[in-house]
CSV table of C-alpha atoms and ligand atoms in Angstrom, one decimal:
chain,number,residue,atom,x,y,z
A,38,MET,CA,71.5,132.5,121.5
A,39,LYS,CA,71.3,131.2,117.7
A,40,ARG,CA,69.7,127.9,116.8
A,41,VAL,CA,72.0,126.1,114.4
A,42,LEU,CA,71.7,123.2,112.4
A,43,ILE,CA,74.7,120.8,112.2
A,44,THR,CA,74.4,118.2,109.5
A,45,GLY,CA,77.1,115.3,109.9
A,46,GLY,CA,77.3,116.5,113.3
A,47,ALA,CA,78.1,113.6,114.8
A,48,GLY,CA,81.3,112.8,112.5
A,49,PHE,CA,84.9,114.1,113.2
A,50,ILE,CA,84.4,117.8,112.3
A,51,GLY,CA,80.9,117.9,113.2
A,52,SER,CA,81.4,117.0,116.8
A,53,HIS,CA,83.8,119.7,117.2
A,54,LEU,CA,81.5,122.2,116.1
A,55,CYS,CA,78.7,121.1,118.1
A,56,GLU,CA,80.7,121.5,121.1
A,57,ARG,CA,82.2,124.6,120.1
A,58,LEU,CA,78.8,126.3,119.3
A,59,LEU,CA,77.5,124.9,122.1
A,60,ASN,CA,80.0,126.3,124.6
A,61,GLU,CA,79.3,129.6,123.0
A,62,GLY,CA,75.8,129.3,124.3
A,63,ASN,CA,74.1,128.3,121.3
A,64,ASP,CA,71.0,125.9,120.8
A,65,VAL,CA,72.3,123.1,118.4
A,66,ILE,CA,70.7,120.2,116.8
A,67,CYS,CA,73.2,117.6,115.6
A,68,LEU,CA,71.5,116.0,112.2
A,69,ASP,CA,73.4,112.7,111.3
A,70,ASN,CA,72.4,109.0,109.8
A,71,TYR,CA,75.6,107.6,111.3
A,72,PHE,CA,77.0,106.5,108.3
A,73,THR,CA,80.6,107.4,109.5
A,74,GLY,CA,80.0,109.1,112.2
A,75,SER,CA,79.3,108.0,115.5
A,76,LYS,CA,77.3,108.6,118.7
A,77,LYS,CA,80.4,108.2,120.7
A,78,ASN,CA,81.8,111.5,119.2
A,79,ILE,CA,79.1,113.4,120.9
A,80,VAL,CA,77.9,111.4,123.7
A,81,HIS,CA,79.6,113.8,126.3
A,82,LEU,CA,77.0,116.5,124.8
A,83,LEU,CA,73.8,114.6,125.2
A,84,SER,CA,73.0,116.1,129.0
A,85,HIS,CA,73.3,119.5,127.6
A,86,PRO,CA,70.1,121.2,127.4
A,87,TYR,CA,70.5,122.7,124.7
A,88,PHE,CA,71.7,119.8,122.7
A,89,GLU,CA,69.2,117.6,120.2
A,90,LEU,CA,70.0,114.9,118.1
A,91,ALA,CA,68.5,114.0,115.0
A,92,ARG,CA,68.8,110.8,113.3
A,93,HIS,CA,68.2,111.8,109.7
A,94,ASP,CA,69.6,111.4,106.1
A,95,VAL,CA,69.9,114.6,104.3
A,96,THR,CA,68.5,113.2,100.7
A,97,GLN,CA,65.4,113.2,102.5
A,98,SER,CA,64.0,116.5,103.3
A,99,TYR,CA,64.2,117.8,106.9
A,100,TYR,CA,62.3,120.8,108.7
A,101,ALA,CA,63.4,122.6,111.7
A,102,GLU,CA,63.0,126.5,112.7
A,103,VAL,CA,67.0,127.5,113.2
A,104,ASP,CA,68.9,130.6,112.3
A,105,GLU,CA,72.1,128.9,110.9
A,106,ILE,CA,72.8,125.6,109.0
A,107,TYR,CA,76.4,124.1,108.6
A,108,ASN,CA,76.0,121.7,106.1
A,109,LEU,CA,78.5,119.1,106.6
A,110,ALA,CA,76.9,115.3,106.0
A,111,CYS,CA,79.0,113.5,103.5
A,112,PRO,CA,81.5,111.3,103.8
A,113,ALA,CA,84.9,112.6,103.6
A,114,SER,CA,87.7,109.7,103.3
A,115,PRO,CA,88.2,108.0,100.0
A,116,ILE,CA,87.7,104.5,101.2
A,117,HIS,CA,84.2,105.7,102.8
A,118,TYR,CA,82.9,107.8,100.1
A,119,GLN,CA,84.1,105.4,97.1
A,120,TYR,CA,82.0,102.3,99.0
A,121,ASN,CA,78.6,103.3,97.5
A,122,PRO,CA,79.6,106.6,94.9
A,123,ILE,CA,75.9,106.8,93.8
A,124,LYS,CA,74.8,107.3,97.5
A,125,THR,CA,77.8,109.7,98.3
A,126,VAL,CA,76.3,112.0,94.9
A,127,LYS,CA,72.8,111.4,96.3
A,128,THR,CA,74.3,112.8,99.5
A,129,SER,CA,76.1,116.4,98.3
A,130,VAL,CA,74.0,116.8,95.6
A,131,MET,CA,70.3,115.8,96.6
A,132,GLY,CA,71.5,116.9,100.2
A,133,ALA,CA,72.5,120.5,99.6
A,134,ILE,CA,69.1,120.8,97.6
A,135,ASN,CA,67.1,119.6,100.4
A,136,MET,CA,69.5,121.9,103.4
A,137,LEU,CA,68.9,125.0,100.8
A,138,GLY,CA,65.3,124.7,100.4
A,139,LEU,CA,65.0,124.6,104.1
A,140,ALA,CA,67.1,127.5,104.4
A,141,LYS,CA,64.9,129.4,101.8
A,142,ARG,CA,61.8,128.3,103.3
A,143,ILE,CA,62.9,129.4,107.0
A,144,ARG,CA,65.1,132.3,105.7
A,145,ALA,CA,68.3,130.8,107.6
A,146,LYS,CA,72.1,131.4,106.9
A,147,ILE,CA,73.9,128.2,105.5
A,148,LEU,CA,77.7,127.2,105.2
A,149,GLN,CA,78.8,124.5,102.5
A,150,ALA,CA,81.6,122.5,103.8
A,151,SER,CA,83.3,122.5,100.1
A,152,THR,CA,86.4,120.8,99.5
A,153,SER,CA,90.0,121.4,98.2
A,154,GLU,CA,89.0,118.6,95.9
A,155,VAL,CA,87.0,120.8,93.8
A,156,TYR,CA,90.5,121.8,92.6
A,157,GLY,CA,91.2,118.1,91.6
A,158,ASP,CA,95.0,117.6,90.6
A,159,PRO,CA,95.7,120.9,90.6
A,160,ALA,CA,97.9,122.7,87.8
A,161,VAL,CA,98.0,125.9,90.0
A,162,HIS,CA,100.4,125.8,93.1
A,163,PRO,CA,99.4,127.0,96.1
A,164,GLN,CA,95.5,127.3,94.7
A,165,PRO,CA,93.9,130.2,95.2
A,166,GLU,CA,89.9,130.6,94.9
A,167,SER,CA,89.8,131.6,91.4
A,168,TYR,CA,91.1,128.4,90.2
A,169,TRP,CA,88.5,126.3,88.3
A,170,GLY,CA,90.4,122.9,89.0
A,171,ASN,CA,91.5,119.9,86.9
A,172,VAL,CA,88.9,117.5,88.1
A,173,ASN,CA,88.3,114.1,86.4
A,174,PRO,CA,84.9,113.8,85.7
A,175,ILE,CA,84.5,109.9,85.4
A,176,GLY,CA,87.2,108.7,87.9
A,177,LYS,CA,87.3,106.8,91.3
A,178,ARG,CA,87.2,110.2,93.1
A,179,SER,CA,84.8,111.8,91.0
A,180,CYS,CA,81.8,111.0,93.1
A,181,TYR,CA,83.2,113.3,96.0
A,182,ASP,CA,84.5,116.2,94.1
A,183,GLU,CA,81.8,116.4,91.3
A,184,GLY,CA,79.2,116.0,93.6
A,185,LYS,CA,81.2,118.9,96.1
A,186,ARG,CA,81.4,121.1,92.5
A,187,CYS,CA,77.4,120.5,91.8
A,188,ALA,CA,76.7,121.3,95.5
A,189,GLU,CA,78.7,124.8,95.1
A,190,THR,CA,76.6,125.4,91.8
A,191,LEU,CA,73.7,124.5,93.8
A,192,PHE,CA,74.7,127.3,96.6
A,193,MET,CA,75.4,129.8,94.5
A,194,ASP,CA,72.5,129.2,92.2
A,195,TYR,CA,70.0,129.4,95.2
A,196,HIS,CA,72.1,132.8,96.2
A,197,ILE,CA,71.3,135.0,92.7
A,198,GLN,CA,68.0,133.2,92.2
A,199,ASN,CA,66.3,133.0,95.7
A,200,LYS,CA,68.5,135.3,97.4
A,201,VAL,CA,69.2,132.8,100.3
A,202,ARG,CA,72.0,133.9,102.3
A,203,ILE,CA,74.8,131.2,101.6
A,204,LYS,CA,78.3,130.9,102.5
A,205,ILE,CA,81.0,128.6,100.8
A,206,ALA,CA,84.0,126.9,102.8
A,207,ARG,CA,86.9,124.9,100.8
A,208,ILE,CA,88.1,123.1,103.5
A,209,PHE,CA,91.4,121.6,103.0
A,210,ASN,CA,93.0,118.3,104.9
A,211,THR,CA,92.2,118.6,108.3
A,212,TYR,CA,93.1,116.5,111.1
A,213,GLY,CA,92.2,116.0,115.2
A,214,PRO,CA,90.7,113.7,117.7
A,215,ASN,CA,87.5,112.0,116.3
A,216,MET,CA,88.7,111.3,113.3
A,217,HIS,CA,87.4,107.8,112.5
A,218,PRO,CA,90.6,105.0,113.1
A,219,ASN,CA,89.4,102.9,109.8
A,220,ASP,CA,88.9,105.8,107.5
A,221,GLY,CA,92.3,105.6,105.7
A,222,ARG,CA,92.9,109.0,105.9
A,223,VAL,CA,96.5,109.3,106.0
A,224,VAL,CA,97.0,111.1,109.5
A,225,SER,CA,94.7,108.5,111.4
A,226,ASN,CA,96.1,105.8,109.1
A,227,PHE,CA,99.8,106.7,110.0
A,228,ILE,CA,98.9,107.3,113.6
A,229,VAL,CA,97.0,104.0,114.2
A,230,GLN,CA,100.0,101.8,112.4
A,231,ALA,CA,102.7,103.4,114.3
A,232,LEU,CA,100.7,102.7,117.6
A,233,LYS,CA,100.5,99.4,116.7
A,234,ASN,CA,104.0,98.9,115.3
A,235,ALA,CA,102.7,98.2,112.1
A,236,ASP,CA,103.9,98.6,109.1
A,237,ILE,CA,103.4,102.4,107.6
A,238,SER,CA,101.7,102.6,104.1
A,239,VAL,CA,102.8,105.1,102.2
A,240,TYR,CA,101.0,105.2,98.8
A,241,GLY,CA,103.4,106.1,95.6
A,242,ASP,CA,107.1,107.2,96.4
A,243,GLY,CA,105.7,109.4,99.0
A,244,ASN,CA,106.9,112.6,97.6
A,245,GLN,CA,103.3,113.6,97.1
A,246,THR,CA,102.4,117.1,99.1
A,247,ARG,CA,99.6,117.7,101.7
A,248,SER,CA,99.0,120.9,104.5
A,249,PHE,CA,97.7,119.9,107.3
A,250,GLN,CA,95.4,121.8,109.5
A,251,TYR,CA,94.4,121.3,113.2
A,252,VAL,CA,90.3,120.9,113.1
A,253,ASP,CA,90.0,123.8,116.4
A,254,ASP,CA,91.5,126.1,113.6
A,255,LEU,CA,89.5,125.0,110.7
A,256,VAL,CA,86.5,125.4,113.3
A,257,GLU,CA,87.3,128.7,114.3
A,258,GLY,CA,87.3,129.8,110.3
A,259,MET,CA,84.0,128.4,110.0
A,260,ILE,CA,82.3,130.3,112.5
A,261,ARG,CA,84.1,133.6,111.6
A,262,MET,CA,82.8,132.8,107.9
A,263,MET,CA,79.1,132.1,109.0
A,264,ASP,CA,79.3,135.6,110.6
A,265,THR,CA,80.7,137.5,107.8
A,266,PRO,CA,78.6,140.1,106.2
A,267,ASP,CA,75.4,138.7,103.9
A,268,ALA,CA,77.7,140.3,100.9
A,269,PHE,CA,80.3,137.7,101.1
A,270,THR,CA,79.6,134.4,99.9
A,271,GLY,CA,82.9,132.6,99.2
A,272,PRO,CA,83.8,130.6,98.2
A,273,VAL,CA,87.1,131.0,100.9
A,274,ASN,CA,89.6,128.6,101.6
A,275,LEU,CA,90.6,127.0,105.0
A,276,GLY,CA,93.6,125.6,105.5
A,277,ASN,CA,97.1,125.1,106.7
A,278,THR,CA,99.6,126.6,104.5
A,279,ASN,CA,102.6,124.6,105.7
A,280,GLU,CA,103.1,121.6,102.8
A,281,PHE,CA,104.6,118.4,103.7
A,282,ARG,CA,106.1,115.5,101.8
A,283,ILE,CA,103.6,112.5,102.7
A,284,ILE,CA,106.8,110.5,103.5
A,285,ASP,CA,108.0,113.0,106.2
A,286,LEU,CA,104.7,112.7,107.6
A,287,ALA,CA,105.3,109.0,108.2
A,288,ARG,CA,109.1,109.9,109.7
A,289,LEU,CA,107.3,112.4,112.0
A,290,ILE,CA,104.7,110.0,113.1
A,291,ILE,CA,107.2,107.2,113.8
A,292,LYS,CA,109.7,109.7,115.9
A,293,MET,CA,106.6,110.8,117.6
A,294,THR,CA,104.8,108.0,118.9
A,295,GLY,CA,108.4,106.0,119.7
A,296,SER,CA,107.1,103.3,117.3
A,297,ASN,CA,109.2,100.7,115.7
A,298,SER,CA,107.1,100.9,112.7
A,299,LYS,CA,108.7,100.3,109.0
A,300,ILE,CA,107.9,102.7,105.8
A,301,ILE,CA,106.2,100.3,103.1
A,302,HIS,CA,105.4,101.4,99.8
A,303,GLU,CA,101.8,100.8,98.2
A,304,ALA,CA,100.4,101.7,94.8
A,305,LEU,CA,99.0,105.1,94.4
A,306,PRO,CA,95.7,105.3,94.0
A,307,GLN,CA,93.9,106.6,90.9
A,308,ASN,CA,93.9,110.6,90.7
A,309,ASP,CA,95.5,111.3,94.1
A,310,PRO,CA,96.5,114.9,93.7
A,311,ILE,CA,100.6,115.2,93.4
A,312,GLN,CA,100.3,118.6,95.5
A,313,ARG,CA,97.7,120.5,97.3
A,314,LYS,CA,98.2,124.1,99.3
A,315,PRO,CA,95.3,126.6,100.0
A,316,ASP,CA,96.3,130.4,99.2
A,317,ILE,CA,94.5,131.7,102.0
A,318,SER,CA,94.7,135.4,101.4
A,319,LEU,CA,91.3,135.9,100.8
A,320,ALA,CA,90.2,133.7,104.6
A,321,GLN,CA,92.8,136.5,105.9
A,322,LYS,CA,91.0,139.5,104.5
A,323,GLU,CA,87.5,138.8,105.2
A,324,LEU,CA,87.8,136.2,108.3
A,325,ASN,CA,89.2,139.5,110.8
A,326,GLY,CA,92.7,137.9,110.4
A,327,TRP,CA,91.9,134.3,110.8
A,328,SER,CA,95.2,132.2,110.2
A,329,PRO,CA,95.6,128.6,111.3
A,330,GLU,CA,97.7,128.9,114.8
A,331,ILE,CA,98.4,125.2,115.8
A,332,GLU,CA,101.8,123.9,114.3
A,333,LEU,CA,101.6,120.3,112.8
A,334,GLU,CA,103.6,119.0,115.8
A,335,ASP,CA,101.7,120.1,118.6
A,336,GLY,CA,98.2,118.5,116.5
A,337,LEU,CA,100.0,115.6,115.9
A,338,GLU,CA,100.4,115.3,119.9
A,339,LYS,CA,97.1,116.1,121.0
A,340,THR,CA,95.4,113.5,118.0
A,341,ILE,CA,98.4,110.8,119.1
A,342,ALA,CA,97.0,111.3,122.4
A,343,TYR,CA,93.3,110.5,121.2
A,344,PHE,CA,94.6,107.4,119.2
A,345,ARG,CA,96.3,106.1,122.2
A,346,SER,CA,93.0,106.3,124.3
A,347,ILE,CA,91.1,104.5,122.1
A,348,ILE,CA,93.1,101.9,120.9
A,349,LYS,CA,93.5,99.0,122.8
B,662,NAD,P1,83.1,112.6,108.7
B,662,NAD,O1,82.8,111.3,107.7
B,662,NAD,O2,83.7,111.9,109.8
B,662,NAD,O3,81.8,113.3,108.9
B,662,NAD,C1,80.3,113.5,107.7
B,662,NAD,C2,79.3,112.9,108.7
B,662,NAD,O4,78.1,112.9,107.6
B,662,NAD,C3,79.3,112.0,109.3
B,662,NAD,O5,78.9,111.7,110.7
B,662,NAD,C4,78.4,111.1,108.6
B,662,NAD,O6,77.7,110.0,109.3
B,662,NAD,C5,77.4,111.9,108.1
B,662,NAD,N1,76.6,111.3,106.9
B,662,NAD,C6,77.2,111.1,105.9
B,662,NAD,N2,76.2,110.5,104.8
B,662,NAD,C7,75.0,111.5,105.2
B,662,NAD,C8,73.5,111.7,104.9
B,662,NAD,N3,73.3,110.9,103.6
B,662,NAD,N4,72.9,112.1,106.0
B,662,NAD,C9,73.0,112.2,107.2
B,662,NAD,N5,74.7,112.4,107.5
B,662,NAD,C10,75.4,111.9,106.5
B,662,NAD,O7,83.8,113.3,108.0
B,662,NAD,P2,84.7,114.8,108.0
B,662,NAD,O8,85.8,114.9,108.0
B,662,NAD,O9,84.0,115.4,109.6
B,662,NAD,O10,83.6,116.0,107.2
B,662,NAD,C11,82.7,116.9,107.4
B,662,NAD,C12,82.5,117.6,106.2
B,662,NAD,O11,84.0,118.1,105.6
B,662,NAD,C13,82.2,116.8,104.8
B,662,NAD,O12,81.8,117.5,103.8
B,662,NAD,C14,83.6,116.8,104.0
B,662,NAD,O13,83.1,116.6,102.8
B,662,NAD,C15,83.9,117.9,104.5
B,662,NAD,N6,85.3,117.9,104.4
B,662,NAD,C16,86.2,117.5,105.2
B,662,NAD,C17,87.6,117.4,104.9
B,662,NAD,C18,88.8,116.8,105.9
B,662,NAD,O14,90.0,116.6,105.6
B,662,NAD,N7,88.1,116.2,107.3
B,662,NAD,C19,88.3,118.1,103.9
B,662,NAD,C20,87.4,119.0,103.1
B,662,NAD,C21,86.1,119.0,103.4
B,663,UDP,N1,98.2,107.9,101.5
B,663,UDP,C1,99.3,107.7,102.2
B,663,UDP,N2,98.6,106.2,102.8
B,663,UDP,C2,97.9,106.1,103.6
B,663,UDP,C3,96.7,107.0,103.2
B,663,UDP,C4,96.8,107.8,102.5
B,663,UDP,O1,100.6,107.5,101.4
B,663,UDP,O2,97.8,105.3,104.4
B,663,UDP,C5,98.6,109.4,101.0
B,663,UDP,C6,97.5,109.2,99.8
B,663,UDP,O3,97.7,109.1,99.0
B,663,UDP,C7,97.7,110.8,99.3
B,663,UDP,C8,97.6,111.6,101.3
B,663,UDP,O4,98.5,110.4,102.1
B,663,UDP,O5,98.4,111.5,98.7
B,663,UDP,C9,96.3,111.8,101.6
B,663,UDP,O6,95.6,111.2,101.5
B,663,UDP,P1,94.0,111.3,102.6
B,663,UDP,O7,93.3,110.3,101.6
B,663,UDP,O8,93.8,111.7,103.6
B,663,UDP,O9,93.5,112.7,101.5
B,663,UDP,P2,93.4,113.2,100.4
B,663,UDP,O10,94.1,112.4,99.3
B,663,UDP,O11,91.8,113.2,100.2
B,663,UDP,O12,93.7,114.4,100.2
């Protein structure tokens, strides 16, 4: 049995990770300040004897004896991370420093939930880990992008300077049950709008692309990444390589929900990347042949069922 700390454990991805690691017989501490996460996502785990909750903010130091730390604490959707950009930077940077300091002190292994946003609006397509990115340092998305880039720097420096065992996973657009219905991300927005027969808000002409990964595939990749030999630190891309135009996602969701919604076009947000698709050859090589297995329609079906169950 491993003792595992998951920061941001009450959020969308964190809640799936908590459940999976508990089911595999581990002792799990879920740390969260509930900014974007919710107890609803983990309430079904509360009676588990090896599950603990810690209401805590990662910008403050924290101490617990654990073997592994997954550092997920950070708002992930544009409307939430732009709500208080200074706090977003603090969460990424001070959170990384606090968790890396803890990992150093207790000799734990630590995995950082980094992001495809470190590539910004990429000039290289698909994006391999060797690409350094195209990021605006002073735009609306910068608090998130640069915060996450600085966190990667800190992870590498703690590894080189203090021999901390680190893992960096660059997560590409992920969706599934437990996403916040109002967090503004495209999959949750479109499903909620379609279920309410409301207009579907496509930003810009909808020709921008994303590659959508179902959360179970991501969780599998993160756990495999944590289990790689110490010499492998990453960064490693974790994402699905099937690329879709946003307008096609809107049409697919309307069809799958049987909705009467109409597509409308709204302004494209500042610095919205035009295209995004991971090169996952490194993950396939280093993570025991890991590859996303869940097709978009199958994942959307489970996600639509989840939103149907929570929307009145
Ligand atoms: P989420 O917003 O659902 O989860 C983030 C969690 O962190 C929430 O429970 C929130 O309450 C908590 N949190 C935020 N600030 C905190 C703080 N200062 N102290 C303690 N807890 C705090 O988002 P998610 O989609 O589950 O993302 C989880 C992680 O994965 C994030 O670090 C995000 O950057 C990364 N990521 C997600 C995606 C994606 O597509 N979902 C893509 C790339 C990277
Ligand atoms: N998007 C959209 N309508 C929405 C929400 C998002 O057209 O209601 C677009 C957004 O402009 C972007 C893509 O969908 O091009 C993915 O947006 P999301 O916020 O989910 O993730 P990110 O931009 O961080 O990849």
